[in-house]
mmCIF file of C-alpha atoms in Angstrom:
data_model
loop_
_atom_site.group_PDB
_atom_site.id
_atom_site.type_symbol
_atom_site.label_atom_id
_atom_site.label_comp_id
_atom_site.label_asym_id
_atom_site.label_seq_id
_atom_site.Cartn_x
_atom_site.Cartn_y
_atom_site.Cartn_z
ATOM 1 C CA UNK A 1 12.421 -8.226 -110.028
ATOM 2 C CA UNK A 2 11.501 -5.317 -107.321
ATOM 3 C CA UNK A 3 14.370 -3.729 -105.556
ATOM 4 C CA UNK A 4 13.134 -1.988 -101.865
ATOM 5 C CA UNK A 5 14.463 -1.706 -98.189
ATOM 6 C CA UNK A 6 14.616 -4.794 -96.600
ATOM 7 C CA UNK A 7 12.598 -4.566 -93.369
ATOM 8 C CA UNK A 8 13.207 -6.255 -89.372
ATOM 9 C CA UNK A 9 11.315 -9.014 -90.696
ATOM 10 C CA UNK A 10 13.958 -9.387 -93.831
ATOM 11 C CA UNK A 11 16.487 -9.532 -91.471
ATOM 12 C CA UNK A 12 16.161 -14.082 -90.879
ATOM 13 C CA UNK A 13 16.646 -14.237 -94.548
ATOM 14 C CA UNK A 14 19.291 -12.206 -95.209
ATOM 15 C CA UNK A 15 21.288 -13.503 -92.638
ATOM 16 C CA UNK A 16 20.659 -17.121 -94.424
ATOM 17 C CA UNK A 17 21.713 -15.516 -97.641
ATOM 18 C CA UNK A 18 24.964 -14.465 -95.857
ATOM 19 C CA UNK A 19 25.989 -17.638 -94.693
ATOM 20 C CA UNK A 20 26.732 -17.738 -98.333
ATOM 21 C CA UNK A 21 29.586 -15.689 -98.987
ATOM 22 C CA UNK A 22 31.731 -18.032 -100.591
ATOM 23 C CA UNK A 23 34.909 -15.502 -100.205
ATOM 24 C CA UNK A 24 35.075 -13.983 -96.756
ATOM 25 C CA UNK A 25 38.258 -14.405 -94.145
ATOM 26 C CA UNK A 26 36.006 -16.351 -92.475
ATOM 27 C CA UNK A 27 35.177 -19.453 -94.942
ATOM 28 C CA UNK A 28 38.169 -19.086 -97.101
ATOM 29 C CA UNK A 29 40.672 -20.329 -93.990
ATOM 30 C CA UNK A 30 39.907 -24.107 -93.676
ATOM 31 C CA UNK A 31 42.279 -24.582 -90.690
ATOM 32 C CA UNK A 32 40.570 -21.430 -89.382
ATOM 33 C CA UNK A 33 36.893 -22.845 -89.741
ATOM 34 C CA UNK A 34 37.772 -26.486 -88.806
ATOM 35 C CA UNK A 35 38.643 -24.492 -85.032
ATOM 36 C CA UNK A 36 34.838 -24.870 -84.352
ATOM 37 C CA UNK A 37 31.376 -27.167 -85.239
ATOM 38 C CA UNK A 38 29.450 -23.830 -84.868
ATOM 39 C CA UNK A 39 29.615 -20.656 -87.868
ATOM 40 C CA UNK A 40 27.575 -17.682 -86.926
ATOM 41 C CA UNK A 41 28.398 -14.740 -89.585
ATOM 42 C CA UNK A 42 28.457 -12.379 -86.826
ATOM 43 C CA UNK A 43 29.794 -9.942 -88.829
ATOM 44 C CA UNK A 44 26.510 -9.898 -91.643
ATOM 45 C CA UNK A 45 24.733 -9.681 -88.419
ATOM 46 C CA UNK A 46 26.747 -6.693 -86.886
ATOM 47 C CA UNK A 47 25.853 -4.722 -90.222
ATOM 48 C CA UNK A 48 22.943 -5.738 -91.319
ATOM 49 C CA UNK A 49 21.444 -4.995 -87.848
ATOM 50 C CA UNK A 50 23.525 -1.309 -87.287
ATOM 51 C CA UNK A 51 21.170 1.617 -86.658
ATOM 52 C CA UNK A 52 23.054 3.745 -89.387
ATOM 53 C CA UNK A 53 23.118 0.771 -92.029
ATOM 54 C CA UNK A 54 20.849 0.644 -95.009
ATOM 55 C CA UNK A 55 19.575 -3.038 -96.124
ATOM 56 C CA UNK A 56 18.682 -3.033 -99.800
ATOM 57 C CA UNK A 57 17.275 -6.521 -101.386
ATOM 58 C CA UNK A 58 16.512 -7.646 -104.662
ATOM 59 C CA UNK A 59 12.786 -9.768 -104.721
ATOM 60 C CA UNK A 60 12.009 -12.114 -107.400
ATOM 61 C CA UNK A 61 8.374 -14.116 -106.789
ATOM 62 C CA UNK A 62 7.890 -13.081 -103.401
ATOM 63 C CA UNK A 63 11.522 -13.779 -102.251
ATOM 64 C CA UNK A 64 14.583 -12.100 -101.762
ATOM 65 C CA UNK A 65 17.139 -13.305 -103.531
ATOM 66 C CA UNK A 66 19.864 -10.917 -102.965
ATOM 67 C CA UNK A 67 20.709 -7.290 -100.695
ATOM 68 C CA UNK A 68 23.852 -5.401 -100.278
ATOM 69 C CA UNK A 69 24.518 -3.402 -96.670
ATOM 70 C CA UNK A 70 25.504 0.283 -96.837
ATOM 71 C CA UNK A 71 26.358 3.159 -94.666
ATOM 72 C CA UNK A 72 28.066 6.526 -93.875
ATOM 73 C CA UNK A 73 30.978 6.066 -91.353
ATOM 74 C CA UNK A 74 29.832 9.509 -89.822
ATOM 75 C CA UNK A 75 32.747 9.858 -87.043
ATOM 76 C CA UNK A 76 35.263 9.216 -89.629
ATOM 77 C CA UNK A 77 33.762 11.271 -91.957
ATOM 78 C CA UNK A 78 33.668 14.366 -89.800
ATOM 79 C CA UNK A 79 37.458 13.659 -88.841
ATOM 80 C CA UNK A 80 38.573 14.204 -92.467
ATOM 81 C CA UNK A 81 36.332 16.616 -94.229
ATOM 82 C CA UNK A 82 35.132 14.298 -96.586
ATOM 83 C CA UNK A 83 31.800 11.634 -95.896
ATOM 84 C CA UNK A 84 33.072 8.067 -96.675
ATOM 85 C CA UNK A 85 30.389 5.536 -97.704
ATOM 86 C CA UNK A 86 31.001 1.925 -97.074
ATOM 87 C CA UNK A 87 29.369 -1.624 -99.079
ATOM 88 C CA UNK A 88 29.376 -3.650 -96.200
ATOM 89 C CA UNK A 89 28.188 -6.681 -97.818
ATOM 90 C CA UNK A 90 26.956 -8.156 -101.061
ATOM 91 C CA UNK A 91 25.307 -11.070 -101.620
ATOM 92 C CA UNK A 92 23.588 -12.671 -104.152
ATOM 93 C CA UNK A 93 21.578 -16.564 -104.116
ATOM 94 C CA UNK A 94 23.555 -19.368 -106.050
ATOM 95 C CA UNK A 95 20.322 -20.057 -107.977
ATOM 96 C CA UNK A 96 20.175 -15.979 -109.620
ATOM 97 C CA UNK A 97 23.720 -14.816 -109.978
ATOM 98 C CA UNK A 98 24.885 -14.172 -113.204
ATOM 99 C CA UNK A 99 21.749 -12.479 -114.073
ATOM 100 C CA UNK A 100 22.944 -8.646 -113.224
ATOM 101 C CA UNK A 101 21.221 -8.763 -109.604
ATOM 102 C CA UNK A 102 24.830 -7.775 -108.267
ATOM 103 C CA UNK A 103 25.683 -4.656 -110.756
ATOM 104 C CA UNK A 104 22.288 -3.010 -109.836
ATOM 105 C CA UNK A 105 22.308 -3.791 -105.876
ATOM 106 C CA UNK A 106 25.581 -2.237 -106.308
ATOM 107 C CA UNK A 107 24.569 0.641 -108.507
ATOM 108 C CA UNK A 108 21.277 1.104 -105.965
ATOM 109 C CA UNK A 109 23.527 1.393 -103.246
ATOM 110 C CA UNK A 110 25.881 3.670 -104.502
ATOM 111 C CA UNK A 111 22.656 6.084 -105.446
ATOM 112 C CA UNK A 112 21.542 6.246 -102.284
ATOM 113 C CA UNK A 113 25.011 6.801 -100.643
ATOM 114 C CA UNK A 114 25.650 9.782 -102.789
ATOM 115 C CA UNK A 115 21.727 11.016 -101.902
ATOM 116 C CA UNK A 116 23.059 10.797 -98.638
ATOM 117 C CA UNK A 117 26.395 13.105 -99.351
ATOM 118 C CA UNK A 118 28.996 10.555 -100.080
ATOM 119 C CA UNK A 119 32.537 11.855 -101.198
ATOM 120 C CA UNK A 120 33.670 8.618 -101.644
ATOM 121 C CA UNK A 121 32.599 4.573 -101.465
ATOM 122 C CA UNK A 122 34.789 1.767 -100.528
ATOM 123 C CA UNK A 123 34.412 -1.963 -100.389
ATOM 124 C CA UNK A 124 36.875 -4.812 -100.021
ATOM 125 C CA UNK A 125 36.576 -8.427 -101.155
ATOM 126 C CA UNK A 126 38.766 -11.065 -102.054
ATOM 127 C CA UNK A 127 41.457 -10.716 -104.550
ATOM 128 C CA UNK A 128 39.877 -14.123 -106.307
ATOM 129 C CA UNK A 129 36.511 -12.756 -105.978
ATOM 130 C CA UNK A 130 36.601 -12.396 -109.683
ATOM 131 C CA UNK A 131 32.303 -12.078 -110.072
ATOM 132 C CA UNK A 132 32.504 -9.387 -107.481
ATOM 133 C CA UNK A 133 35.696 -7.625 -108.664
ATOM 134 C CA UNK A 134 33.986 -7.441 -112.259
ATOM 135 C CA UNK A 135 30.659 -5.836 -110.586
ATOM 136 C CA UNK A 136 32.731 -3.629 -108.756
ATOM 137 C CA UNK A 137 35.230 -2.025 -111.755
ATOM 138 C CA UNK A 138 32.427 -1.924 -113.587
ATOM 139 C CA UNK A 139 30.647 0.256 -111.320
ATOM 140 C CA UNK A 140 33.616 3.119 -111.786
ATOM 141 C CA UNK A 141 35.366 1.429 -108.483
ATOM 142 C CA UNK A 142 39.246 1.021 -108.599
ATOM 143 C CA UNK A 143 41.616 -0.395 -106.719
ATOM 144 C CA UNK A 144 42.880 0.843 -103.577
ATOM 145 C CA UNK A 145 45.406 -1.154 -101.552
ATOM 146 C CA UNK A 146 45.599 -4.896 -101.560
ATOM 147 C CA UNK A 147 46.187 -6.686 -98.224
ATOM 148 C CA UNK A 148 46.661 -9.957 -96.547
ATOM 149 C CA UNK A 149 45.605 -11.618 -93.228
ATOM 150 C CA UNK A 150 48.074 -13.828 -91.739
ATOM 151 C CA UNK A 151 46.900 -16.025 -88.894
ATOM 152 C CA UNK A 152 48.695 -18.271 -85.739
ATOM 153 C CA UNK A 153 47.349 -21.535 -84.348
ATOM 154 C CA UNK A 154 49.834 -22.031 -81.446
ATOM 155 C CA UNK A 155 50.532 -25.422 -80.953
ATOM 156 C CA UNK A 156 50.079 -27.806 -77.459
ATOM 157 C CA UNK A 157 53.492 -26.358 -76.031
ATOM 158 C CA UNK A 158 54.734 -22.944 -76.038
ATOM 159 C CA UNK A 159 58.633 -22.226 -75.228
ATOM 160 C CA UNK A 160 58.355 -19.749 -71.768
ATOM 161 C CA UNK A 161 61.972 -19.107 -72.246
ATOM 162 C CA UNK A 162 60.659 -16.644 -75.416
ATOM 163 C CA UNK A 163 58.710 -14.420 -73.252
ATOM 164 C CA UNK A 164 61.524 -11.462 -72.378
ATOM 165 C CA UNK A 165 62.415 -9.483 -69.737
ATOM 166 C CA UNK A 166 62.839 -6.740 -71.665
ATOM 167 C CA UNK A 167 59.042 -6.156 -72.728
ATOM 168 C CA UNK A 168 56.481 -5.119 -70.536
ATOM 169 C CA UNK A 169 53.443 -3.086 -70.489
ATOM 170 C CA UNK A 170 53.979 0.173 -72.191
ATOM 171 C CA UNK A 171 53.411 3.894 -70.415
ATOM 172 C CA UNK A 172 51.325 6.511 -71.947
ATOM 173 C CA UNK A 173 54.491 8.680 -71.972
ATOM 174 C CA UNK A 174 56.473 6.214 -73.860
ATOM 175 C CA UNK A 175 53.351 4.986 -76.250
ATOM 176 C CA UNK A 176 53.078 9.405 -77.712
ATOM 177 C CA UNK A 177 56.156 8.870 -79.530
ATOM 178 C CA UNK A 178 55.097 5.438 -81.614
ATOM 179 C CA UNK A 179 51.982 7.503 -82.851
ATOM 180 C CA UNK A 180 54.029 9.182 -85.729
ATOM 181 C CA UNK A 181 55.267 5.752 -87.217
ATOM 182 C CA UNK A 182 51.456 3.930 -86.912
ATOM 183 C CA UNK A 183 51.183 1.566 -90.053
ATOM 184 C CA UNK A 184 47.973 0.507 -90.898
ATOM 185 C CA UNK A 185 46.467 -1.444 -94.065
ATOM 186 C CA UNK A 186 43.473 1.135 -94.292
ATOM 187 C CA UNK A 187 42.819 1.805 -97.903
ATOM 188 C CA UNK A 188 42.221 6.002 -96.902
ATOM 189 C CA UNK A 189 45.352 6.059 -96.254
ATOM 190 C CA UNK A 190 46.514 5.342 -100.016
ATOM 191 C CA UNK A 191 43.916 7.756 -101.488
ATOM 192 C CA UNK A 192 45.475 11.285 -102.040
ATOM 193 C CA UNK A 193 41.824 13.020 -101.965
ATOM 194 C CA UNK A 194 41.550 12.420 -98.244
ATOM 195 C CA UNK A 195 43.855 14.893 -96.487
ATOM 196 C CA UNK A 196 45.883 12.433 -94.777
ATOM 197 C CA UNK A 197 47.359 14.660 -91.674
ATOM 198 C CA UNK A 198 43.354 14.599 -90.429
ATOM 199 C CA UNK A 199 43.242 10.844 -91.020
ATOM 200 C CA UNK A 200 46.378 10.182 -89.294
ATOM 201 C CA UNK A 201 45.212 12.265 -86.269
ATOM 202 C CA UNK A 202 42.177 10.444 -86.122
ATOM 203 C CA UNK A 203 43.807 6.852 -86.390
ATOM 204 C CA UNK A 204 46.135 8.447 -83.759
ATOM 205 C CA UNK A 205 43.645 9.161 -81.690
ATOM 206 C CA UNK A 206 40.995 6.514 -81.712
ATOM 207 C CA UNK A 207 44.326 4.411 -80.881
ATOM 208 C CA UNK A 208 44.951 6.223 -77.786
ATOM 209 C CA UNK A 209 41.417 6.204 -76.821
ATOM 210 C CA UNK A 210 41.350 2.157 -76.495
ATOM 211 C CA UNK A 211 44.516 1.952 -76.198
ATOM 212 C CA UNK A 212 44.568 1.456 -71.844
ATOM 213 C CA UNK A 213 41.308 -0.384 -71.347
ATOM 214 C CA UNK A 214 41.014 -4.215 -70.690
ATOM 215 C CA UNK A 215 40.376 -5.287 -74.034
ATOM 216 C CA UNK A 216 43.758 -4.335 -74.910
ATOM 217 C CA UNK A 217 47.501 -5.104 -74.641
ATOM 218 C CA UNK A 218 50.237 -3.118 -75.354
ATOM 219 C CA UNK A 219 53.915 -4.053 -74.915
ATOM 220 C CA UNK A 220 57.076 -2.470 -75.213
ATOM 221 C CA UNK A 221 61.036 -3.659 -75.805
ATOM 222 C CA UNK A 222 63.402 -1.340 -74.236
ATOM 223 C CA UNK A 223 66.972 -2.262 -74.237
ATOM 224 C CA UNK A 224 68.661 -0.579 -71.754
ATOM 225 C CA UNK A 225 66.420 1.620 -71.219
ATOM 226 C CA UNK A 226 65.767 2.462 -74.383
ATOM 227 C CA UNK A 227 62.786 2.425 -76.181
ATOM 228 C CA UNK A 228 62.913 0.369 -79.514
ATOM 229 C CA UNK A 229 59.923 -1.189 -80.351
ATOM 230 C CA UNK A 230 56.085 -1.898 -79.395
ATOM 231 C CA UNK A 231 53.293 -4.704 -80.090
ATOM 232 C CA UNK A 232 49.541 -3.700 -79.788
ATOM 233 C CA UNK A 233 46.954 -6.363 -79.269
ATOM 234 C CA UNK A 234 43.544 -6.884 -78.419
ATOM 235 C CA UNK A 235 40.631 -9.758 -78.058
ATOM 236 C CA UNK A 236 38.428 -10.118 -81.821
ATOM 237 C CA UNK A 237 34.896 -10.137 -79.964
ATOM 238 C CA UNK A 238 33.672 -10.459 -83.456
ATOM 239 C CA UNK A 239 36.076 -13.548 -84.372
ATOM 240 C CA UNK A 240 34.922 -15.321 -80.980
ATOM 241 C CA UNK A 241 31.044 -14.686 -81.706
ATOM 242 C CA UNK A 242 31.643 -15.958 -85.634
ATOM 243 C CA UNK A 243 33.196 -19.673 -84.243
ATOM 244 C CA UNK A 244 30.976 -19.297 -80.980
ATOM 245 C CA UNK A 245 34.313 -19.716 -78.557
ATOM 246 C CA UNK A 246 35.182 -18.778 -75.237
ATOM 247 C CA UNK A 247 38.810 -18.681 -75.900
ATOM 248 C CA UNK A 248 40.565 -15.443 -76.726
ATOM 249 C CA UNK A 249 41.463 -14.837 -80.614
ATOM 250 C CA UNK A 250 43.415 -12.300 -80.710
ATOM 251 C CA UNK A 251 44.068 -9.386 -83.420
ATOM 252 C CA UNK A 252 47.516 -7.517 -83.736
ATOM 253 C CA UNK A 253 46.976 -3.942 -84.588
ATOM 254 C CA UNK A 254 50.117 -2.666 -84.606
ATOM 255 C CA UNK A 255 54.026 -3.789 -84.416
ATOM 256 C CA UNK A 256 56.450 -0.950 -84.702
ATOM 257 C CA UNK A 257 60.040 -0.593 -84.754
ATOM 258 C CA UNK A 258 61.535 2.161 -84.616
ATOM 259 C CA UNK A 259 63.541 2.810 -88.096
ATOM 260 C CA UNK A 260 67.109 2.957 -86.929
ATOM 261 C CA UNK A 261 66.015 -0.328 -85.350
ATOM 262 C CA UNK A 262 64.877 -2.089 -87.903
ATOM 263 C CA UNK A 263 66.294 -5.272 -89.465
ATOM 264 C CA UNK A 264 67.784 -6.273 -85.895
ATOM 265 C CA UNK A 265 65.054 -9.163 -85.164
ATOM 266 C CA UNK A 266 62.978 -6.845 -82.648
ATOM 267 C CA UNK A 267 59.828 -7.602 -84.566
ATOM 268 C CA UNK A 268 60.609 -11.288 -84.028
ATOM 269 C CA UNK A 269 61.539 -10.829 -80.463
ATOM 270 C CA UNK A 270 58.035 -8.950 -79.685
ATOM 271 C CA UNK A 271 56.071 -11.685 -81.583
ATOM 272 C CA UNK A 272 57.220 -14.765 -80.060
ATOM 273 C CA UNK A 273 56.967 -13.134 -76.588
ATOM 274 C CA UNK A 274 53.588 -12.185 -77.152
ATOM 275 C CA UNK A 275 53.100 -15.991 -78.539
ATOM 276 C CA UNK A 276 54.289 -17.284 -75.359
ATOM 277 C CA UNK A 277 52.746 -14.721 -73.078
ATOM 278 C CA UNK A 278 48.879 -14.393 -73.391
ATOM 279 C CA UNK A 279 48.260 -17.920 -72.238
ATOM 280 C CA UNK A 280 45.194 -19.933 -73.534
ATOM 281 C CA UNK A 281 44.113 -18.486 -76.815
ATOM 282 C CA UNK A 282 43.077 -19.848 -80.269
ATOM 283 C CA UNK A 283 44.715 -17.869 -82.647
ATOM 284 C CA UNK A 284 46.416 -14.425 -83.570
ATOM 285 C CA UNK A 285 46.205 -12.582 -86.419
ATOM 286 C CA UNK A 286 47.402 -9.556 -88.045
ATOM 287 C CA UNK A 287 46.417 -7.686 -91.485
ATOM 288 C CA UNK A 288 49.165 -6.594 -93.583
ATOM 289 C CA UNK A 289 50.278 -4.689 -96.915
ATOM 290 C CA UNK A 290 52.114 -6.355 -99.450
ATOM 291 C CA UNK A 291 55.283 -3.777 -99.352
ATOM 292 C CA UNK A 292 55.439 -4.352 -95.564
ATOM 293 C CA UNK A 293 58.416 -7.194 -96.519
ATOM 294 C CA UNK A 294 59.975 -7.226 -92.949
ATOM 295 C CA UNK A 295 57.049 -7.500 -90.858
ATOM 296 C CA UNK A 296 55.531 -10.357 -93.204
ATOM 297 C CA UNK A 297 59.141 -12.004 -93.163
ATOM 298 C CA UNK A 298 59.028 -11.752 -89.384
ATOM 299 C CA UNK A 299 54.910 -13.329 -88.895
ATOM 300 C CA UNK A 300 56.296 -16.087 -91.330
ATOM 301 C CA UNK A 301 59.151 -16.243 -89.307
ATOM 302 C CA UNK A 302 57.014 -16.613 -86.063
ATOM 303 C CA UNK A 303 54.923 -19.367 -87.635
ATOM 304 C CA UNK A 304 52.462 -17.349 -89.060
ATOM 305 C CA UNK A 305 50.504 -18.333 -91.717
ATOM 306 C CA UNK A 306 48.625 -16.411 -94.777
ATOM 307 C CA UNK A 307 45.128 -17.448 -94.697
ATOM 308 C CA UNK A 308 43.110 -14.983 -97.022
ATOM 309 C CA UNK A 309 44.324 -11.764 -99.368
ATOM 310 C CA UNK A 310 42.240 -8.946 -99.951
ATOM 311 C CA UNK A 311 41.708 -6.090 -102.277
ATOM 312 C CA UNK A 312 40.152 -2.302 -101.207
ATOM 313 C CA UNK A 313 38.134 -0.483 -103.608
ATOM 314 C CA UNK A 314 36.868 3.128 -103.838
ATOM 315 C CA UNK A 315 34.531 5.084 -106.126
ATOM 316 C CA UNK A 316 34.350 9.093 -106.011
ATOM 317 C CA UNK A 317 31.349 10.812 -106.854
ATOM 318 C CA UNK A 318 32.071 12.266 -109.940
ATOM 319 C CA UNK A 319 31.390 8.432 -111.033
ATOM 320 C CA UNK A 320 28.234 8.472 -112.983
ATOM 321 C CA UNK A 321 25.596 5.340 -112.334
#
């Protein structure tokens, strides 16, 4: 077996090889996949194809018969102090796994992250992924934060009487004072090695940044006048592109309450306006943490479904290969 960087000309083939992923959000959500005749892993082809990605394959006989995508999230890594490495992807022909191919891409990888200055590595697969969760502990990852993605197929009529008159577009005055209380599942964020006031400012501020441009939605409940909670959406380009649709799909970044707030059905008030509101659309979905009990009781609520669960990894340096 030779292991080298794939080239341009890899690039057909390891896109076929991707189509393979057996675990992904995409393929794992048969409602979600039945949506559309046409699967593009737009994704794979996002990373595989990135300027600052690094394509290593695994050639048996002339042909490659497995790769894993890596690369420095530079911007990120400068924000915090530390350089974070990412596995992109991993993947590994039906006909040759169980044969090791997986360990060493991953051990490969990992080598030439750290050649490159990598504090840390993270990955994230599927919490049944059991092949790739053995190839990844026993690489000197461990677990991170686990996660779900919970999805809404709205159905042929949608109540107009939910959308309220007390949400609207929010201000950039009145969106400051949610920044404090953002909530994301991002695995950094459970790891005490990355200072985590730098990688709340940058979250903070990559969220203001897109935050008023037409991609984006962001609405606001104010009860007499007083601000209570918000709902930030925006279209999943990459979504559309993997089922080939026109219609929006829609992610949900972020639903906050304020704390005092809480437990007074806000969340559920913001979600089936939002339902109601955006008109034609596919789907919505939003990524969420286990311990995050009211917001999952409140998607369930809204007639969300959970459609895949996930599980972050990450691997310091001081992790011999």
């Amino acid at each position: 077996m030779t292991i080298r960087q794939a080239e341009p000309r890899d690039f057909p083939r390891l896109l076929e090889l991707s189509y393979l992923f057996d675990f992904s959000p995409f393929n794992i959500d048969k409602k979600y996949r039945s949506l559309s005749e046409n699967f593009y892993p737009s994704f794979a082809d996002d990373m595989i194809k990135k300027k600052t990605s690094v394509n290593i394959a695994a050639e048996e006989d002339g042909k490659i018969v497995g790769f894993v995508t890596i690369g420095l999230n530079d911007t990120l890594s400068r924000a915090v102090g530390k350089k974070i490495g990412n596995i992109y992807l991993l993947a590994v022909d039906p006909v040759y796994r169980s044969k090791g191919i997986g360990r060493f891409l991953v051990e490969k990888g990992c080598g030439v992250l750290y050649t490159y200055g990598a504090d840390v590595i993270t990955v994230g697969t599927d919490v049944y992924n059991l092949p790739a969760l053995h190839v990844y502990e026993s690489t000197g990852f461990k677990t991170a934060m686990f996660w779900h993605i919970y999805r809404y197929f709205p159905g042929a009529e949608r109540r107009q009487d939910e959308i309220s008159e007390d949400i609207d577009l929010i201000s950039r005055k009145n969106l400051e004072q949610y920044l404090p209380h953002i909530e994301r599942p991002v695995s950094l964020l459970k790891d005490t090695r990355i200072p985590q006031d730098l990688l709340t400012g940058y979250i903070a501020e990559q969220f203001i940044k897109k935050s008023f441009d037409d991609e984006n939605v962001i609405l606001e409940y104010r009860d007499n006048g007083l601000s209570k909670g918000m709902i930030h959406l925006s279209a999943d380009k990459l979504s559309m592109a993997t089922l080939d649709v026109k219609k929006p799909i829609y992610k949900i970044s972020d639903l906050i309450v304020f704390p005092e707030y809480a437990g007074k059905g806000i969340e559920i008030k913001l979600l089936k306006d939002i339902e109601a509101r955006m008109g034609e659309y596919i789907l919505m979905e939003m990524w969420a943490e286990p311990g995050q009990r009211d917001l999952i009781c409140a998607l369930e609520e809204c007639g969300f479904h959970l459609s895949y669960s996930g599980v972050s990894l990450h691997r310091w340096k001081n992790k011999s290969i």
